[in-house]
Tab-separated table of C-alpha atoms in Angstrom:
chain	number	residue	atom	x	y	z
P	1453	UNK	CA	8.542	9.166	-6.921
P	1454	UNK	CA	10.204	6.930	-9.460
P	1455	UNK	CA	8.671	3.850	-7.942
P	1456	UNK	CA	6.839	1.569	-10.316
P	1457	UNK	CA	3.240	0.600	-9.955
P	1458	UNK	CA	1.932	-2.903	-9.713
P	1459	UNK	CA	-1.536	-4.195	-10.013
P	1460	UNK	CA	-3.419	-5.717	-8.572
P	1461	UNK	CA	-2.287	-4.813	-5.060
P	1462	UNK	CA	-3.783	-8.042	-3.822
P	1463	UNK	CA	-4.896	-11.181	-5.598
P	1464	UNK	CA	-6.668	-14.209	-4.170
P	1465	UNK	CA	-7.114	-17.321	-6.284
P	1466	UNK	CA	-7.758	-21.022	-5.951
P	1467	UNK	CA	-5.006	-23.566	-6.263
P	1468	UNK	CA	-4.588	-24.643	-9.873
P	1469	UNK	CA	-5.637	-21.298	-11.303
P	1470	UNK	CA	-3.284	-18.911	-13.050
P	1471	UNK	CA	-2.146	-15.658	-11.466
P	1472	UNK	CA	-1.247	-12.591	-13.484
P	1473	UNK	CA	0.472	-9.552	-12.056
P	1474	UNK	CA	1.274	-6.370	-13.930
P	1475	UNK	CA	4.009	-3.825	-13.459
P	1476	UNK	CA	4.480	-0.392	-14.966
P	1477	UNK	CA	7.602	1.702	-14.698
P	1478	UNK	CA	8.761	5.160	-15.643
P	1479	UNK	CA	12.297	5.227	-17.018
P	1480	UNK	CA	14.359	3.519	-19.695
P	1481	UNK	CA	15.741	0.279	-18.363
P	1482	UNK	CA	18.546	-2.222	-18.801
P	1483	UNK	CA	16.383	-4.994	-17.456
P	1484	UNK	CA	13.388	-5.777	-15.313
P	1485	UNK	CA	13.446	-8.378	-12.583
P	1486	UNK	CA	10.729	-10.122	-10.628
P	1487	UNK	CA	11.187	-11.081	-7.002
P	1488	UNK	CA	9.179	-12.996	-4.484
P	1489	UNK	CA	9.054	-12.266	-0.772
P	1490	UNK	CA	7.507	-14.428	1.868
P	1491	UNK	CA	6.200	-12.538	4.850
P	1492	UNK	CA	8.972	-10.841	6.797
P	1493	UNK	CA	11.751	-12.493	4.842
P	1494	UNK	CA	14.332	-11.669	2.212
P	1495	UNK	CA	13.797	-11.559	-1.514
P	1496	UNK	CA	14.039	-14.483	-3.867
P	1497	UNK	CA	14.993	-13.714	-7.449
P	1498	UNK	CA	12.537	-15.252	-9.918
P	1499	UNK	CA	13.410	-14.067	-13.377
P	1500	UNK	CA	15.246	-11.303	-15.235
P	1501	UNK	CA	14.191	-10.016	-18.617
P	1502	UNK	CA	16.449	-7.735	-20.614
P	1503	UNK	CA	15.196	-4.620	-22.348
P	1504	UNK	CA	15.640	-6.232	-25.763
P	1505	UNK	CA	13.600	-9.304	-24.799
P	1506	UNK	CA	9.848	-9.550	-25.048
P	1507	UNK	CA	9.055	-12.798	-23.280
P	1508	UNK	CA	10.791	-15.230	-21.007
P	1509	UNK	CA	9.840	-18.493	-19.346
P	1510	UNK	CA	11.097	-20.271	-16.284
P	1511	UNK	CA	9.174	-23.320	-15.108
P	1512	UNK	CA	5.639	-22.167	-14.274
P	1513	UNK	CA	6.610	-18.521	-14.689
P	1514	UNK	CA	6.103	-16.460	-17.812
P	1515	UNK	CA	7.229	-12.863	-18.006
P	1516	UNK	CA	6.508	-10.384	-20.748
P	1517	UNK	CA	8.025	-6.979	-21.323
P	1518	UNK	CA	6.690	-4.138	-23.445
P	1519	UNK	CA	9.214	-1.320	-23.410
P	1520	UNK	CA	7.016	0.901	-25.573
P	1521	UNK	CA	4.371	0.828	-22.854
P	1522	UNK	CA	6.913	0.556	-20.033
P	1523	UNK	CA	5.113	-2.429	-18.635
P	1524	UNK	CA	5.690	-6.043	-17.717
P	1525	UNK	CA	3.564	-8.930	-16.595
P	1526	UNK	CA	4.266	-12.024	-14.529
P	1527	UNK	CA	2.103	-15.079	-15.068
P	1528	UNK	CA	2.226	-17.980	-12.644
P	1529	UNK	CA	0.503	-21.003	-14.096
P	1530	UNK	CA	-1.108	-23.829	-12.145
P	1531	UNK	CA	-0.670	-21.989	-8.880
P	1532	UNK	CA	-0.004	-23.770	-5.610
P	1533	UNK	CA	-0.634	-22.786	-2.017
P	1534	UNK	CA	3.135	-22.450	-1.638
P	1535	UNK	CA	3.082	-19.620	-4.186
P	1536	UNK	CA	1.394	-17.437	-1.576
P	1537	UNK	CA	3.754	-14.466	-1.155
P	1538	UNK	CA	4.337	-10.887	-2.213
P	1539	UNK	CA	5.697	-10.352	-5.691
P	1540	UNK	CA	7.692	-7.313	-6.737
P	1541	UNK	CA	8.975	-6.101	-10.036
P	1542	UNK	CA	12.207	-4.149	-9.991
P	1543	UNK	CA	13.795	-2.154	-12.749
P	1544	UNK	CA	17.469	-1.590	-13.345
P	1545	UNK	CA	17.496	1.801	-15.012
P	1546	UNK	CA	19.713	2.455	-17.985
P	1547	UNK	CA	22.941	3.771	-16.536
P	1548	UNK	CA	21.781	2.839	-13.054
P	1549	UNK	CA	24.504	0.332	-12.344
P	1550	UNK	CA	22.397	-2.442	-10.797
P	1551	UNK	CA	20.486	-0.022	-8.584
P	1552	UNK	CA	16.933	-1.325	-8.482
P	1553	UNK	CA	13.666	0.563	-8.266
P	1554	UNK	CA	10.892	-1.616	-6.932
P	1555	UNK	CA	7.246	-1.662	-7.793
P	1556	UNK	CA	4.579	-1.421	-5.154
P	1557	UNK	CA	4.089	-5.173	-5.055
P	1558	UNK	CA	1.245	-7.647	-5.396
P	1559	UNK	CA	0.183	-9.808	-2.463
P	1560	UNK	CA	-0.846	-13.169	-3.845
P	1561	UNK	CA	-2.868	-15.620	-1.837
P	1562	UNK	CA	-3.458	-19.078	-3.231
P	1563	UNK	CA	-6.150	-20.985	-1.401
P	1564	UNK	CA	-6.623	-24.716	-1.273
Y	1455	UNK	CA	23.770	-21.387	-0.664
Y	1456	UNK	CA	23.528	-17.719	0.241
Y	1457	UNK	CA	25.505	-15.306	-1.859
Y	1458	UNK	CA	24.929	-12.359	0.453
Y	1459	UNK	CA	24.894	-12.746	4.206
Y	1460	UNK	CA	23.220	-10.124	6.376
Y	1461	UNK	CA	23.493	-10.013	10.123
Y	1462	UNK	CA	21.698	-9.795	12.470
Y	1463	UNK	CA	18.350	-11.033	11.199
Y	1464	UNK	CA	16.498	-9.477	14.102
Y	1465	UNK	CA	17.425	-6.847	16.621
Y	1466	UNK	CA	15.548	-5.054	19.352
Y	1467	UNK	CA	17.165	-1.981	20.795
Y	1468	UNK	CA	16.313	0.817	23.148
Y	1469	UNK	CA	15.502	4.256	21.872
Y	1470	UNK	CA	18.642	6.384	21.641
Y	1471	UNK	CA	21.068	3.549	21.047
Y	1472	UNK	CA	22.834	2.692	17.795
Y	1473	UNK	CA	22.559	-0.510	15.831
Y	1474	UNK	CA	24.990	-1.877	13.266
Y	1475	UNK	CA	23.887	-4.154	10.444
Y	1476	UNK	CA	26.428	-6.067	8.390
Y	1477	UNK	CA	26.132	-7.164	4.792
Y	1478	UNK	CA	28.729	-9.563	3.402
Y	1479	UNK	CA	29.176	-10.683	-0.173
Y	1480	UNK	CA	30.258	-14.308	0.062
Y	1481	UNK	CA	30.907	-15.366	-3.507
Y	1482	UNK	CA	32.333	-12.344	-5.232
Y	1483	UNK	CA	33.843	-8.940	-4.709
Y	1484	UNK	CA	31.303	-6.173	-4.541
Y	1485	UNK	CA	32.489	-2.639	-5.075
Y	1486	UNK	CA	28.912	-1.472	-4.789
Y	1487	UNK	CA	26.192	-2.550	-2.379
Y	1488	UNK	CA	22.734	-1.159	-1.899
Y	1489	UNK	CA	20.710	-0.619	1.254
Y	1490	UNK	CA	16.920	-0.716	1.187
Y	1491	UNK	CA	14.263	-0.137	3.759
Y	1492	UNK	CA	10.846	-1.743	3.828
Y	1493	UNK	CA	7.888	-0.787	5.999
Y	1494	UNK	CA	5.206	-3.405	6.752
Y	1495	UNK	CA	3.181	-4.354	3.704
Y	1496	UNK	CA	5.072	-1.827	1.618
Y	1497	UNK	CA	7.673	-2.023	-1.090
Y	1498	UNK	CA	11.416	-1.634	-0.812
Y	1499	UNK	CA	12.793	1.862	-0.951
Y	1500	UNK	CA	16.419	2.468	-1.777
Y	1501	UNK	CA	18.201	4.328	0.993
Y	1502	UNK	CA	21.751	4.543	-0.249
Y	1503	UNK	CA	24.427	3.139	-2.482
Y	1504	UNK	CA	27.499	1.942	-0.642
Y	1505	UNK	CA	30.745	2.385	-2.543
Y	1506	UNK	CA	33.910	0.560	-1.535
Y	1507	UNK	CA	36.595	2.984	-0.502
Y	1508	UNK	CA	34.501	6.111	-0.907
Y	1509	UNK	CA	31.484	7.863	0.527
Y	1510	UNK	CA	28.057	6.397	0.189
Y	1511	UNK	CA	25.492	8.048	-2.050
Y	1512	UNK	CA	22.219	8.713	-0.269
Y	1513	UNK	CA	18.784	8.962	-1.801
Y	1514	UNK	CA	16.779	12.109	-1.348
Y	1515	UNK	CA	15.252	12.353	2.084
Y	1516	UNK	CA	17.627	9.886	3.746
Y	1517	UNK	CA	19.722	11.427	6.510
Y	1518	UNK	CA	23.350	10.454	6.064
Y	1519	UNK	CA	24.209	11.283	9.662
Y	1520	UNK	CA	21.394	9.063	10.842
Y	1521	UNK	CA	22.219	6.099	8.647
Y	1522	UNK	CA	25.974	5.708	8.555
Y	1523	UNK	CA	27.342	3.478	5.842
Y	1524	UNK	CA	30.834	2.054	5.757
Y	1525	UNK	CA	32.145	-0.054	2.900
Y	1526	UNK	CA	35.683	-0.703	4.017
Y	1527	UNK	CA	36.343	-3.850	2.035
Y	1528	UNK	CA	35.220	-5.457	-1.190
Y	1529	UNK	CA	33.046	-7.923	0.680
Y	1530	UNK	CA	31.577	-5.985	3.586
Y	1531	UNK	CA	29.263	-3.025	3.937
Y	1532	UNK	CA	27.775	-1.899	7.230
Y	1533	UNK	CA	24.764	0.256	7.985
Y	1534	UNK	CA	24.617	1.871	11.404
Y	1535	UNK	CA	21.337	3.340	12.562
Y	1536	UNK	CA	22.431	6.000	15.015
Y	1537	UNK	CA	20.376	7.244	17.930
Y	1538	UNK	CA	17.556	4.963	16.912
Y	1539	UNK	CA	13.946	5.970	17.521
Y	1540	UNK	CA	10.742	3.938	17.239
Y	1541	UNK	CA	10.059	5.392	13.777
Y	1542	UNK	CA	13.293	3.750	12.594
Y	1543	UNK	CA	11.718	0.368	13.235
Y	1544	UNK	CA	11.645	-1.320	9.870
Y	1545	UNK	CA	13.013	-4.128	7.727
Y	1546	UNK	CA	16.437	-3.270	6.308
Y	1547	UNK	CA	17.874	-5.281	3.456
Y	1548	UNK	CA	21.059	-5.083	1.444
Y	1549	UNK	CA	21.866	-6.223	-2.049
Y	1550	UNK	CA	24.724	-6.424	-4.435
Y	1551	UNK	CA	25.565	-7.613	-7.923
Y	1552	UNK	CA	28.808	-8.724	-9.456
Y	1553	UNK	CA	30.991	-5.707	-10.077
Y	1554	UNK	CA	31.400	-4.638	-13.659
Y	1555	UNK	CA	28.439	-6.655	-14.856
Y	1556	UNK	CA	25.241	-5.532	-16.436
Y	1557	UNK	CA	21.961	-7.303	-16.848
Y	1558	UNK	CA	22.619	-9.626	-13.986
Y	1559	UNK	CA	20.399	-10.451	-11.075
Y	1560	UNK	CA	20.865	-8.692	-7.776
Y	1561	UNK	CA	21.524	-10.820	-4.731
Y	1562	UNK	CA	19.810	-9.867	-1.509
Y	1563	UNK	CA	20.668	-10.475	2.087
Y	1564	UNK	CA	18.144	-12.106	4.381
Y	1565	UNK	CA	17.170	-8.747	5.822
Y	1566	UNK	CA	17.256	-7.329	9.335
Y	1567	UNK	CA	14.091	-6.639	11.298
Y	1568	UNK	CA	14.851	-3.690	13.573
Y	1569	UNK	CA	12.521	-2.891	16.430
Y	1570	UNK	CA	13.237	0.183	18.507
Y	1571	UNK	CA	11.471	0.288	21.855
């Protein structure tokens, strides 16, 4: 399977703490994207990082990309209960034409 | 507002019947759309790539006669689950990106929860 791996599979933290999720993938990529999914719903795009970028920020989100290790991380700072969701990384393979391969996902639970 | 509209959001059908799911690109023309399937608490798995005006490209292990894809216009792709069985129960979701672009986010439909009884 070409599917990427994410860890941890599940993460439970207290509100206000930071949450870090990691993603590893297998092929050369154009970009890597992070998505959020609330239970039983569609996907919400969070951030896209290109293969020539190493770090990107958006609000409370910080994404890093290490193409030599084929890995990425998503950091959510000052987490809130509303951040509770599943988070997926997805890679757009070089030459893939916007066809995404998703990681296994991390289920984040932020408790009050 | 939504860029991709998927309909219906939920459907319950009897075993042996067929179900059609529509995916519409609202803001731009989409020569290519993608169909994914997601089992409970699992990740999304690509089923097929829908190409406007030509045959869809199916991923390994996906039966093309079971999951019929039609992409008859630049804004609409349909997925028909034929002769549905309980094991076809799943969350189906489509996506697209602006044609001819690279390094751009994909836009997803709201998904369709199919339950076959």
